[in-house]
PDB file of C-alpha atoms in Angstrom:
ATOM      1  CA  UNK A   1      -6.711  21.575 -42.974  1.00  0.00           C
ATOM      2  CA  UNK A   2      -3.652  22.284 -44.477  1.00  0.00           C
ATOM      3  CA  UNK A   3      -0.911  23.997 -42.199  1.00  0.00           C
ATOM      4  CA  UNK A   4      -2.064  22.764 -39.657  1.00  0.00           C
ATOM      5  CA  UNK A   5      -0.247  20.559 -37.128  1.00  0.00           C
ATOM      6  CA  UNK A   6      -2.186  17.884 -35.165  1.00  0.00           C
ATOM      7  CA  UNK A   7      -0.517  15.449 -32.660  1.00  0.00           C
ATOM      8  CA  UNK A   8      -2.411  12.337 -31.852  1.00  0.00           C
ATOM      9  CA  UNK A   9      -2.197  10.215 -29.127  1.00  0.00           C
ATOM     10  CA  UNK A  10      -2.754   6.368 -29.075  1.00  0.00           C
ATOM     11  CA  UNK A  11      -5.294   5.201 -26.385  1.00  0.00           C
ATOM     12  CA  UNK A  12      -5.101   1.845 -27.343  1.00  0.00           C
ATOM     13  CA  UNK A  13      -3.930  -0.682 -24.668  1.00  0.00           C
ATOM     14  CA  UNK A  14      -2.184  -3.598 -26.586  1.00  0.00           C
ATOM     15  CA  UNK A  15      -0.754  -6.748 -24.829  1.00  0.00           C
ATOM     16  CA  UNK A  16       2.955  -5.882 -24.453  1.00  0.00           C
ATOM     17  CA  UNK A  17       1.718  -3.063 -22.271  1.00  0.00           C
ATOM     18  CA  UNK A  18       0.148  -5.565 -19.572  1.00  0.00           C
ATOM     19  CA  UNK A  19       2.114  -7.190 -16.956  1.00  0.00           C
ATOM     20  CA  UNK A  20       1.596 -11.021 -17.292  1.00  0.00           C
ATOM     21  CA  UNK A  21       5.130 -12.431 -16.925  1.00  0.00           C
ATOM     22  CA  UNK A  22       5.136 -14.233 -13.497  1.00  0.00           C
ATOM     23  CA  UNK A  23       8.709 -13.273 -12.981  1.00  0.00           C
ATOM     24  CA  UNK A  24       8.348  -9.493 -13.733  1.00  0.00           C
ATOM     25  CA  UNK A  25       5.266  -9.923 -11.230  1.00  0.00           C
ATOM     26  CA  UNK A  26       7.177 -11.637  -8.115  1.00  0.00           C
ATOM     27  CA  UNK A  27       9.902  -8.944  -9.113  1.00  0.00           C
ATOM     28  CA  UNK A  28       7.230  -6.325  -8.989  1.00  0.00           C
ATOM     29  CA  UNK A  29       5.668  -7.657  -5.375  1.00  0.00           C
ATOM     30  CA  UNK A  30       9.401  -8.335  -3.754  1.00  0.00           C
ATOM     31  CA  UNK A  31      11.727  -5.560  -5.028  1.00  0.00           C
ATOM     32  CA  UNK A  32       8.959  -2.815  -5.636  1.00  0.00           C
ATOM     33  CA  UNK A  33       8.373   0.469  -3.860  1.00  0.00           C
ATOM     34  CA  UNK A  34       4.404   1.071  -3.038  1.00  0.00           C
ATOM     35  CA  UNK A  35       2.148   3.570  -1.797  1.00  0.00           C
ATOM     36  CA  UNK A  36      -1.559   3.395  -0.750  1.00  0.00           C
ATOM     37  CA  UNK A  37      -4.257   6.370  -2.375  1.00  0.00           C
ATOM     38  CA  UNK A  38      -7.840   5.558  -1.909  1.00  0.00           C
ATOM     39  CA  UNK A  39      -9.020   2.980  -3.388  1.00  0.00           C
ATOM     40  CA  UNK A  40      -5.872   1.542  -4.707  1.00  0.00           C
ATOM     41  CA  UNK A  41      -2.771   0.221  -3.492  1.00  0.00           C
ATOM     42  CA  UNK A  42       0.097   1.389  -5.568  1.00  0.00           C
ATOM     43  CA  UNK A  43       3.495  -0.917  -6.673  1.00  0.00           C
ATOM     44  CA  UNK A  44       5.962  -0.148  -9.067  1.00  0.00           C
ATOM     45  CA  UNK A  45       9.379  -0.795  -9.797  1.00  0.00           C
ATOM     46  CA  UNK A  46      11.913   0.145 -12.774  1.00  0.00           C
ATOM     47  CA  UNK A  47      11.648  -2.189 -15.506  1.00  0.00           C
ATOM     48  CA  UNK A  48      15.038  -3.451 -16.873  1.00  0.00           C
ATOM     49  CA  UNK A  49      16.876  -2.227 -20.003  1.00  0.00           C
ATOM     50  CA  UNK A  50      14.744  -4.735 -22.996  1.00  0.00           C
ATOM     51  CA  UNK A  51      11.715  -3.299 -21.791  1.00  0.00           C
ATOM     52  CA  UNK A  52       9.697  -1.451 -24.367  1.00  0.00           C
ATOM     53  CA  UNK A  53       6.682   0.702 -22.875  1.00  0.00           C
ATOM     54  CA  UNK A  54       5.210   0.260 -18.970  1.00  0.00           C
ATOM     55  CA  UNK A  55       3.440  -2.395 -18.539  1.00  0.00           C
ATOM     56  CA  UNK A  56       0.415  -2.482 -16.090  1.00  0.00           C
ATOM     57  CA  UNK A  57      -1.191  -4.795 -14.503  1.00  0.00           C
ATOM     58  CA  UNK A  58      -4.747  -4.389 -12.351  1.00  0.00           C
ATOM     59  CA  UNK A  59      -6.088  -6.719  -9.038  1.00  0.00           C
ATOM     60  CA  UNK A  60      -9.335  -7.047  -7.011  1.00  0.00           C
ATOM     61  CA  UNK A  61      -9.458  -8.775  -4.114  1.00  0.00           C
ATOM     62  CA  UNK A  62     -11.856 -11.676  -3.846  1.00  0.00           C
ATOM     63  CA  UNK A  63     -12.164 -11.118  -0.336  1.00  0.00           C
ATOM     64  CA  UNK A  64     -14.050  -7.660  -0.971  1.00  0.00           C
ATOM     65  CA  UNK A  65     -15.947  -8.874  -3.672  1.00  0.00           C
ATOM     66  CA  UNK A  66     -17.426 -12.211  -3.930  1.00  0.00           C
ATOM     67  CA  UNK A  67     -18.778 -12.098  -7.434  1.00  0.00           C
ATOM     68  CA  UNK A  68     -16.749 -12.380 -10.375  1.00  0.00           C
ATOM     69  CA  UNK A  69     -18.697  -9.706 -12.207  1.00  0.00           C
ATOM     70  CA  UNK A  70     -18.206  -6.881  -9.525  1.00  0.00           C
ATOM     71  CA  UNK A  71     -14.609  -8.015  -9.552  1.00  0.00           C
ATOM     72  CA  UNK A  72     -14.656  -7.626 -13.487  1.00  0.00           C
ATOM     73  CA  UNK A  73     -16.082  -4.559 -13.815  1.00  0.00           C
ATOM     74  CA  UNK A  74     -13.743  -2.936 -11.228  1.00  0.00           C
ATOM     75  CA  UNK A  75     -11.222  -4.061 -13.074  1.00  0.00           C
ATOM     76  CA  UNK A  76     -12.622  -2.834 -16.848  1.00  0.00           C
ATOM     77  CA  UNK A  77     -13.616   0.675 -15.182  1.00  0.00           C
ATOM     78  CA  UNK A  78      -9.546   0.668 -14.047  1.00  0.00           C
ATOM     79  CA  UNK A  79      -8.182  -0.513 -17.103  1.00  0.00           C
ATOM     80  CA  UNK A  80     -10.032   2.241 -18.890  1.00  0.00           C
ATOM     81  CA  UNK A  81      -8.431   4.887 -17.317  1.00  0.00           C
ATOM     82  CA  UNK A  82      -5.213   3.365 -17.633  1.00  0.00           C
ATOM     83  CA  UNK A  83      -5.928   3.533 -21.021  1.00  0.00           C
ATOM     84  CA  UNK A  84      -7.191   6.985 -21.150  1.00  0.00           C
ATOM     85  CA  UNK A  85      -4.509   8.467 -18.722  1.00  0.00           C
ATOM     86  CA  UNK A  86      -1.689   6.672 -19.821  1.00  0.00           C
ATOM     87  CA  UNK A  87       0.215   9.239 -21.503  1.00  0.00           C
ATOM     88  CA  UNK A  88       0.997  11.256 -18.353  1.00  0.00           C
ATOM     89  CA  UNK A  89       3.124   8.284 -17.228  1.00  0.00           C
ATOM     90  CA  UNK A  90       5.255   9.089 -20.275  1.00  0.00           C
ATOM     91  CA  UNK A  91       6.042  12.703 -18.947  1.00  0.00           C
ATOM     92  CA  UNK A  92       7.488  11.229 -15.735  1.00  0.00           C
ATOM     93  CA  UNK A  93      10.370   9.096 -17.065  1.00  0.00           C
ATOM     94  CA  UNK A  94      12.892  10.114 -19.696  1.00  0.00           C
ATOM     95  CA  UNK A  95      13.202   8.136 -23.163  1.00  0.00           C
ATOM     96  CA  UNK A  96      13.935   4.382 -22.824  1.00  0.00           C
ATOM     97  CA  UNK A  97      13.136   4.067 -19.106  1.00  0.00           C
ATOM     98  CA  UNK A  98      10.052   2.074 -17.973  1.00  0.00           C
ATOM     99  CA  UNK A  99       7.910   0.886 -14.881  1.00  0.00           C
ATOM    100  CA  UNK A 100       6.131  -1.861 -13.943  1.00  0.00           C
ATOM    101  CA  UNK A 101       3.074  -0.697 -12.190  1.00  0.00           C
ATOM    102  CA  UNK A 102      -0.003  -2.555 -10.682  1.00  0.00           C
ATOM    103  CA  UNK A 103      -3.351  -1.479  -9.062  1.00  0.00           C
ATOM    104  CA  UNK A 104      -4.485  -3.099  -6.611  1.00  0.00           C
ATOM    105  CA  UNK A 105      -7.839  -2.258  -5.720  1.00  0.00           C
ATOM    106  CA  UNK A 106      -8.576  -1.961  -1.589  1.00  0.00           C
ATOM    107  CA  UNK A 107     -12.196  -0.041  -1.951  1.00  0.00           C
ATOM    108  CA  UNK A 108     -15.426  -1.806  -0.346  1.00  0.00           C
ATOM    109  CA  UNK A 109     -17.765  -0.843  -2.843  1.00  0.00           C
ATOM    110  CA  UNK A 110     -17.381  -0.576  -6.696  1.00  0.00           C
ATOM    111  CA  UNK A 111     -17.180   3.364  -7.425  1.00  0.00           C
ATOM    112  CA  UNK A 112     -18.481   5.301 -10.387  1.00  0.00           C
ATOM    113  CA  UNK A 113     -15.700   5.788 -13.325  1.00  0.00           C
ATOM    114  CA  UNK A 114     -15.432   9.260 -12.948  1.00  0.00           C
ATOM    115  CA  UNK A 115     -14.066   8.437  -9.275  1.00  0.00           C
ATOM    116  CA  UNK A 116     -11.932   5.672 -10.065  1.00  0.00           C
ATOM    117  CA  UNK A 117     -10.303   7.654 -13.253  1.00  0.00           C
ATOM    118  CA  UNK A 118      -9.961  10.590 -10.990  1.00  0.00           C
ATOM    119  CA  UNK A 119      -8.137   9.055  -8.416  1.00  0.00           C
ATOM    120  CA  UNK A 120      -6.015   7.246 -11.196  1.00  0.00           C
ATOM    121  CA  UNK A 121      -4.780  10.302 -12.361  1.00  0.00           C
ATOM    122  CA  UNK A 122      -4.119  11.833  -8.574  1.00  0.00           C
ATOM    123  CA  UNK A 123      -2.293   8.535  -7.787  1.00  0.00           C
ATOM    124  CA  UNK A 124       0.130   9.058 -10.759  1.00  0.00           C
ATOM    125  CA  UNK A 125       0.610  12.160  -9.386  1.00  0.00           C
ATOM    126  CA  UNK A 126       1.823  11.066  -6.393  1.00  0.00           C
ATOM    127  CA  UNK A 127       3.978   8.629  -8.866  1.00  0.00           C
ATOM    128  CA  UNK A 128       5.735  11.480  -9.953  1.00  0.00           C
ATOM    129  CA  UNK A 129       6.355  12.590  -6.780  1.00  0.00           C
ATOM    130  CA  UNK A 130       7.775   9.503  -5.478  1.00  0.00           C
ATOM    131  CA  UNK A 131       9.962   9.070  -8.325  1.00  0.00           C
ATOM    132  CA  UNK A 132      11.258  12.515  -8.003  1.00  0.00           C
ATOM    133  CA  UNK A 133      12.690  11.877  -4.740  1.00  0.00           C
TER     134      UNK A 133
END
């Protein structure tokens, strides 16, 4: 394959790139713009100047799901598309400016992937529209 120029992406979804820190969380949940798109709930807020990538962060509500394992796999299906769709979150800021974003998921019934990635990508759609303004 010589001549040929290939451009890879990484899909991985290390730990620097989920929102843990309890103070960039409260910052997230008291300073932060949101939105609502079916299923999720949508917060996000500009990350200061040391941050590195966007960092993500996913919730399920126990009230809407009593068992752990619904709530777990709502969350892994989520997670996954972050992972898979993350890269269009790169087109919407320039170079050396981050979010903080997290999901919160408001469905009553756990959704096939297909619908949960699709309306992952539509919602950071709407992202970029938001930002834009």
């Amino acid at each position: 394959m010589e001549g040929t120029n290939h451009t890879y992406r990484k899909y991985s979804f290390p730990k620097q790139e989920r929102l843990s820190s309890k103070k960039l969380i409260d910052a997230l949940f008291t300073k932060g713009a949101s939105f609502y798109f079916y299923p999720f709930s949508v917060r996000f807020l500009h990350a200061d100047e040391n941050a590195t990538c966007h960092q993500f962060m996913v919730s399920v509500s126990k009230r809407n799901f009593k068992r752990a394992v619904d709530r777990n796999r709502i969350k892994r299906l989520m997670r996954e598309a972050y992972r898979l769709n993350k890269h269009r979150l790169e087109e919407l800021l320039p170079e050396g400016k981050y979010l903080l974003i997290a999901y919160i998921y408001t469905g009553k019934e756990i959704h096939p992937y297909s619908f949960i990635e699709s309306k992952l990508v539509d919602s950071i759609g709407r992202l970029k529209s938001k930002l834009n303004k």
